[in-house]
Short mmCIF file of C-alpha atoms and ligand atoms in Angstrom, two decimals:
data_model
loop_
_atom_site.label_atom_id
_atom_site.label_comp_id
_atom_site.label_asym_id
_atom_site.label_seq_id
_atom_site.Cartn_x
_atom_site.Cartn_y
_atom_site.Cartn_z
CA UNK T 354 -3.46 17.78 -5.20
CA UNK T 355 -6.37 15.99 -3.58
CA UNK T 356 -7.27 12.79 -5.70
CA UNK T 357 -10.57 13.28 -7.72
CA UNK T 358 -12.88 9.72 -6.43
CA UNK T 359 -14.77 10.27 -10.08
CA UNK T 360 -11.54 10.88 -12.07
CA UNK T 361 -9.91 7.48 -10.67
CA UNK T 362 -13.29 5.88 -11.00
CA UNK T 363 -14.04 6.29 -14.11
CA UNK T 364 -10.49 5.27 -15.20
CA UNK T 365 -10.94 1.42 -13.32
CA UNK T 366 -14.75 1.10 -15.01
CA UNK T 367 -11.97 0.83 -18.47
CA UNK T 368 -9.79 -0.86 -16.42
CA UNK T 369 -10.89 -3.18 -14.29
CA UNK T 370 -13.52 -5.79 -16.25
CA UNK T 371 -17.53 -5.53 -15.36
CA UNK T 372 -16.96 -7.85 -12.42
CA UNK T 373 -13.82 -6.58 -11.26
CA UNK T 374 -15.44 -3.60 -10.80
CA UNK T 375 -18.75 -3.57 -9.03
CA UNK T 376 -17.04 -5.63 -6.76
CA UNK T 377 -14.43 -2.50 -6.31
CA UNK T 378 -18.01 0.11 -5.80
CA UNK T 379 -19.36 -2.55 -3.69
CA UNK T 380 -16.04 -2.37 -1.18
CA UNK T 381 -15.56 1.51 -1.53
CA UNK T 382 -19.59 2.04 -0.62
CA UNK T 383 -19.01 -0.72 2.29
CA UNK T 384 -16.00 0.55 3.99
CA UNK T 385 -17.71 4.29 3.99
CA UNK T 386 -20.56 3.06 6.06
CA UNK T 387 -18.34 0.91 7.91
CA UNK T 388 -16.52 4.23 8.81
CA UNK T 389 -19.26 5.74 9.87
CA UNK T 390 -19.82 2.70 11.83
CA UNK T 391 -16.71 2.96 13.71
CA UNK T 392 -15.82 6.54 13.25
CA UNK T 393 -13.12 6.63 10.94
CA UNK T 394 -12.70 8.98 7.90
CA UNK T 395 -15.49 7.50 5.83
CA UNK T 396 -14.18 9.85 2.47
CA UNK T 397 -11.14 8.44 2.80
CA UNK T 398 -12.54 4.81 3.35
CA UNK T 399 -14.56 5.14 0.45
CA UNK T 400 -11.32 5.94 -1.64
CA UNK T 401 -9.53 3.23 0.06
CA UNK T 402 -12.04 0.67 -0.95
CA UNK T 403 -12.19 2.08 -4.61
CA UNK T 404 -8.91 1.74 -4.89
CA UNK T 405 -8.07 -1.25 -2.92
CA UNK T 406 -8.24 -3.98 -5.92
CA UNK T 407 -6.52 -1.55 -8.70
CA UNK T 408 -3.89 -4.09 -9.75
CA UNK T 409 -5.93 -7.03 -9.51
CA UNK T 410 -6.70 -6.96 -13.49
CA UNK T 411 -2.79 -8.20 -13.66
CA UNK T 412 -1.62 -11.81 -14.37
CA UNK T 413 0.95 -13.56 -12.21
CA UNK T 414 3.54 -13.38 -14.93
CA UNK T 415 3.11 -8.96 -15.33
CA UNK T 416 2.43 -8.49 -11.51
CA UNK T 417 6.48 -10.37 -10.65
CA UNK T 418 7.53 -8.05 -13.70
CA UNK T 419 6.05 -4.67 -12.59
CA UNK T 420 6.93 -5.49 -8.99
CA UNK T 421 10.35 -6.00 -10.15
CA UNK T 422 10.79 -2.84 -12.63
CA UNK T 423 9.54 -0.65 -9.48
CA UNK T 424 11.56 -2.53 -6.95
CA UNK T 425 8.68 -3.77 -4.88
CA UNK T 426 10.42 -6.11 -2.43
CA UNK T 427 8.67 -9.98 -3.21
CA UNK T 428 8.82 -12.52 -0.32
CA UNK T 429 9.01 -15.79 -1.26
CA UNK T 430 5.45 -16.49 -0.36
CA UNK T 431 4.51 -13.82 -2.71
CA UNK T 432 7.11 -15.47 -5.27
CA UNK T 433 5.02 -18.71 -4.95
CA UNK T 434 1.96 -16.86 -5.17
CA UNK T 435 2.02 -14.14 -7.06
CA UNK T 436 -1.54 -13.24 -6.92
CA UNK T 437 -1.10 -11.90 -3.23
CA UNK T 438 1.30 -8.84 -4.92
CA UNK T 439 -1.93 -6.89 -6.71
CA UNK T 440 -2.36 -5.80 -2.72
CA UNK T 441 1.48 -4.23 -3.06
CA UNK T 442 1.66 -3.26 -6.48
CA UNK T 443 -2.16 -1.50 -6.20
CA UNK T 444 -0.43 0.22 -2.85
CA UNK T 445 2.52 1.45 -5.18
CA UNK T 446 -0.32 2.47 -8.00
CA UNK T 447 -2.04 4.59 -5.96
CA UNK T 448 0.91 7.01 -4.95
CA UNK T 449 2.57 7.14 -7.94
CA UNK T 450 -0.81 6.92 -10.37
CA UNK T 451 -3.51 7.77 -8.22
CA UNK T 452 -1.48 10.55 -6.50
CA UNK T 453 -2.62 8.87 -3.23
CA UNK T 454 -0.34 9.95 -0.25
CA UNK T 455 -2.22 9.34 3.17
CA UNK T 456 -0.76 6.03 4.39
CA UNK T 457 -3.20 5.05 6.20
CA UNK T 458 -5.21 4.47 2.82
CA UNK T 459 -2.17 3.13 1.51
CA UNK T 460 -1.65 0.83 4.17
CA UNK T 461 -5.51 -0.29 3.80
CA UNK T 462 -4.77 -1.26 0.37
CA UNK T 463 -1.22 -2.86 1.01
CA UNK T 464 -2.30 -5.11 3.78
CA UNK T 465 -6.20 -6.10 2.61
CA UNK T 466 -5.45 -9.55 0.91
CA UNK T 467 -3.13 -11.41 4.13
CA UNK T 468 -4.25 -8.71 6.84
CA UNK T 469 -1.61 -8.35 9.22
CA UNK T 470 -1.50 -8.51 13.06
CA UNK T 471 -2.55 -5.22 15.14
CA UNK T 472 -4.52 -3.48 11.95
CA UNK T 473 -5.65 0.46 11.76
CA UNK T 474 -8.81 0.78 12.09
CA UNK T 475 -9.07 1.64 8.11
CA UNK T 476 -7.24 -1.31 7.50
CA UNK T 477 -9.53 -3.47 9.23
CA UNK T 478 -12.63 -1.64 7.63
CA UNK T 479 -11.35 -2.37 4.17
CA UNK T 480 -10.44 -5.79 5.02
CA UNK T 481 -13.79 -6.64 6.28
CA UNK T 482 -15.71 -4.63 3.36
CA UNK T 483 -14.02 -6.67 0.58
CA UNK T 484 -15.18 -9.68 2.16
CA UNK T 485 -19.01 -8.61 2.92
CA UNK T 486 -19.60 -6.33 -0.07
CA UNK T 487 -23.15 -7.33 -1.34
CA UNK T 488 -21.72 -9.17 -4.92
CA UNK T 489 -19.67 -11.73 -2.93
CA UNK T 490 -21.52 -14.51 -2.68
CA UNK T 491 -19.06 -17.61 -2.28
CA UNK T 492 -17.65 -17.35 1.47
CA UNK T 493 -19.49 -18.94 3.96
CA UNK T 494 -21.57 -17.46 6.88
CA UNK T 495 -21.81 -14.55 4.71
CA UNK T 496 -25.02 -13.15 6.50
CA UNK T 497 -23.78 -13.67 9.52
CA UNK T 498 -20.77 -11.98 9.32
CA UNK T 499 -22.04 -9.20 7.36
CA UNK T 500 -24.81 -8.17 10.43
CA UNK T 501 -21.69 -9.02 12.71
CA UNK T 502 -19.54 -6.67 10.80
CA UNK T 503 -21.75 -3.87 11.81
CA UNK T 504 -21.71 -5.12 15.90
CA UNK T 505 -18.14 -6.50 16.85
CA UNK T 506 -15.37 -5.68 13.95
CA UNK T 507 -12.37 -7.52 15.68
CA UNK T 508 -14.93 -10.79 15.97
CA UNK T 509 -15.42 -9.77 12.68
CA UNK T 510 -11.74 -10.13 11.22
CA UNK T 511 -11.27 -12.93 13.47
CA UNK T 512 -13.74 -14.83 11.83
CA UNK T 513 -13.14 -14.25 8.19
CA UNK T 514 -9.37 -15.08 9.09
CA UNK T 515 -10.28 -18.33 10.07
CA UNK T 516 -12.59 -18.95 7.01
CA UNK T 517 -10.01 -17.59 5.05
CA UNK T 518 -6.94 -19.90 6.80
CA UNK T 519 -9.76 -22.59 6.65
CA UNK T 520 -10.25 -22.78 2.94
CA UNK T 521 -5.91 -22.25 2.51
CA UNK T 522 -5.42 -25.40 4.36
CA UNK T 523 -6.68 -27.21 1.08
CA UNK T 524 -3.00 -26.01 -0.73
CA UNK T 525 -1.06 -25.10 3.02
CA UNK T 526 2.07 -24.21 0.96
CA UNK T 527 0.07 -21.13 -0.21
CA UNK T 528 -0.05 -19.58 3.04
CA UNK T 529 1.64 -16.32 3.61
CA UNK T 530 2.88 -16.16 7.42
CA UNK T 531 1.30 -12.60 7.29
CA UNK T 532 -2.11 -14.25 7.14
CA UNK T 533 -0.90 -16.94 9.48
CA UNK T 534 0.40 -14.55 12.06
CA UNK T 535 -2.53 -11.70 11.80
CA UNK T 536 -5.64 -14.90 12.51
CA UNK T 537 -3.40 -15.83 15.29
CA UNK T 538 -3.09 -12.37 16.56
CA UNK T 539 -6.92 -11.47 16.15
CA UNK T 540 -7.60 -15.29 18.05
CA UNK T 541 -5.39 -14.02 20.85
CA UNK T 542 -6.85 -10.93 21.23
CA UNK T 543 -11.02 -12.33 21.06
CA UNK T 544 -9.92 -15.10 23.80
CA UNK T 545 -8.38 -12.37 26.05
CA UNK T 546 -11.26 -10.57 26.10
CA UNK T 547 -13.62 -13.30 27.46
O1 LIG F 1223 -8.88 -9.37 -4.59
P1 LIG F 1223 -10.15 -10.00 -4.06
O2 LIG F 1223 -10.50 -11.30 -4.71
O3 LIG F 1223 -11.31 -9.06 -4.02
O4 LIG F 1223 -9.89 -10.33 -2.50
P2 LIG F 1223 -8.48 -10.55 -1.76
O5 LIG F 1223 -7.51 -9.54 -2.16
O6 LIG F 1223 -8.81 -10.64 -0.29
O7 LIG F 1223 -8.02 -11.92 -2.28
C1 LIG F 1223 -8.81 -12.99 -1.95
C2 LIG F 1223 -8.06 -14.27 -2.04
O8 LIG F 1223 -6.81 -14.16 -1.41
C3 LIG F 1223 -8.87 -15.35 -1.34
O9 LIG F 1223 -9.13 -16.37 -2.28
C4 LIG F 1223 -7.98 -15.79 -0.25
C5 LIG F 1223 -6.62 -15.36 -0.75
N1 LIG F 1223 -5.62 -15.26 0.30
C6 LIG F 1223 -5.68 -14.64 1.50
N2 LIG F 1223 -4.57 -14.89 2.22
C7 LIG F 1223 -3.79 -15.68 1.44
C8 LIG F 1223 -4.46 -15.91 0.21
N3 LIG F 1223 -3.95 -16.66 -0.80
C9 LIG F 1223 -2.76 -17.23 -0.59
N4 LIG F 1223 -2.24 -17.99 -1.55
N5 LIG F 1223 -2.07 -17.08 0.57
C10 LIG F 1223 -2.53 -16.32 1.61
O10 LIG F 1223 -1.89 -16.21 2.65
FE1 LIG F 1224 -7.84 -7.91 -3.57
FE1 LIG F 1225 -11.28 -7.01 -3.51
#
């Protein structure tokens, strides 16, 4: 069965707090015009987004525990950061709660808090929409890289990357190599091009 969008969002408005979710309408109405930006399947992007921060309501100490009763592999970075698993355990949610099967919305949600080198295009639409979604306000260059977002999306990623890697340095044990590896990748691929 096809996932009902207004089933699943009406169960994360209970779930999710206030914030928590406009921020998760503000991605899922992003990445669907972001689709239509780039022509991907902007239906599915819109799911994608809604779903992309459905674990995120979970402390550090429940998301280890859940990602250990389902046998969600954690790497050590993940270990010492357990915050990065609510991109895995929402992934794992949304098959076996959501009923979600198309990987390459799974994969969106999976890989949208480290990235990873050589994205989908979904995954780099959902990526890019949770950082530019009108309620975030904190990053920096935010109006530039939201009219960006809509002109150049690999620019795009490589720039929030090296925000992202930017403000990490602060704590550098924190750093997943995933995030690490995909700014480097994204770097390599902007320079090649000029
Ligand atoms: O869940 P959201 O807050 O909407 O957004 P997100 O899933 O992109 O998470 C954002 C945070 O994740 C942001 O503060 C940067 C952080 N992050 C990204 N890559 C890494 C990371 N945090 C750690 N510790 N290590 C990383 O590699
Ligand atoms: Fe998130
Ligand atoms: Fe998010």
């Amino acid at each position: 069965m096809k996932p009902d969008y207004m089933v699943i969002k009406e169960k994360l408005r209970h779930k999710l707090g206030m914030g928590r979710f406009e921020h998760t309408m503000g991605v899922a109405y992003t990445a669907a015009c972001l689709a239509m930006r780039y022509g991907c399947n902007a239906e599915n992007a819109e799911l994608a987004g809604l779903l992309h921060d459905c674990a995120k309501q979970y402390d550090n100490e429940t998301l280890l525990k859940k990602c250990l009763k389902h046998h969600i592999p954690v790497s050590e970075a993940e270990r010492k950061n357990p915050s990065l698993l609510h991109a895995k355990l929402g992934e794992y949610l949304a098959r076996k709660k959501y009923d979600v099967d198309d990987p390459d919305i799974l994969d969106a949600i999976r890989y949208h808090t480290t990235g990873r080198p050589a994205m989908s295009l979904m995954e780099k639409v959902i990526y890019v929409a949770d950082y530019i979604e009108p309620r975030r306000f904190k990053a920096p260059n935010l109006d530039r890289i939201r009219r960006l977002a809509f002109v150049d999306l690999d620019q795009t990623i490589c720039e929030i990357m090296s925000d992202t890697l930017e403000y990490l340095k602060k704590t550098p044990e924190s750093i997943d190599p995933t995030t690490y590896e995909a700014c480097m990748y994204y770097q390599e691929i902007k320079r090649e091009e000029y």
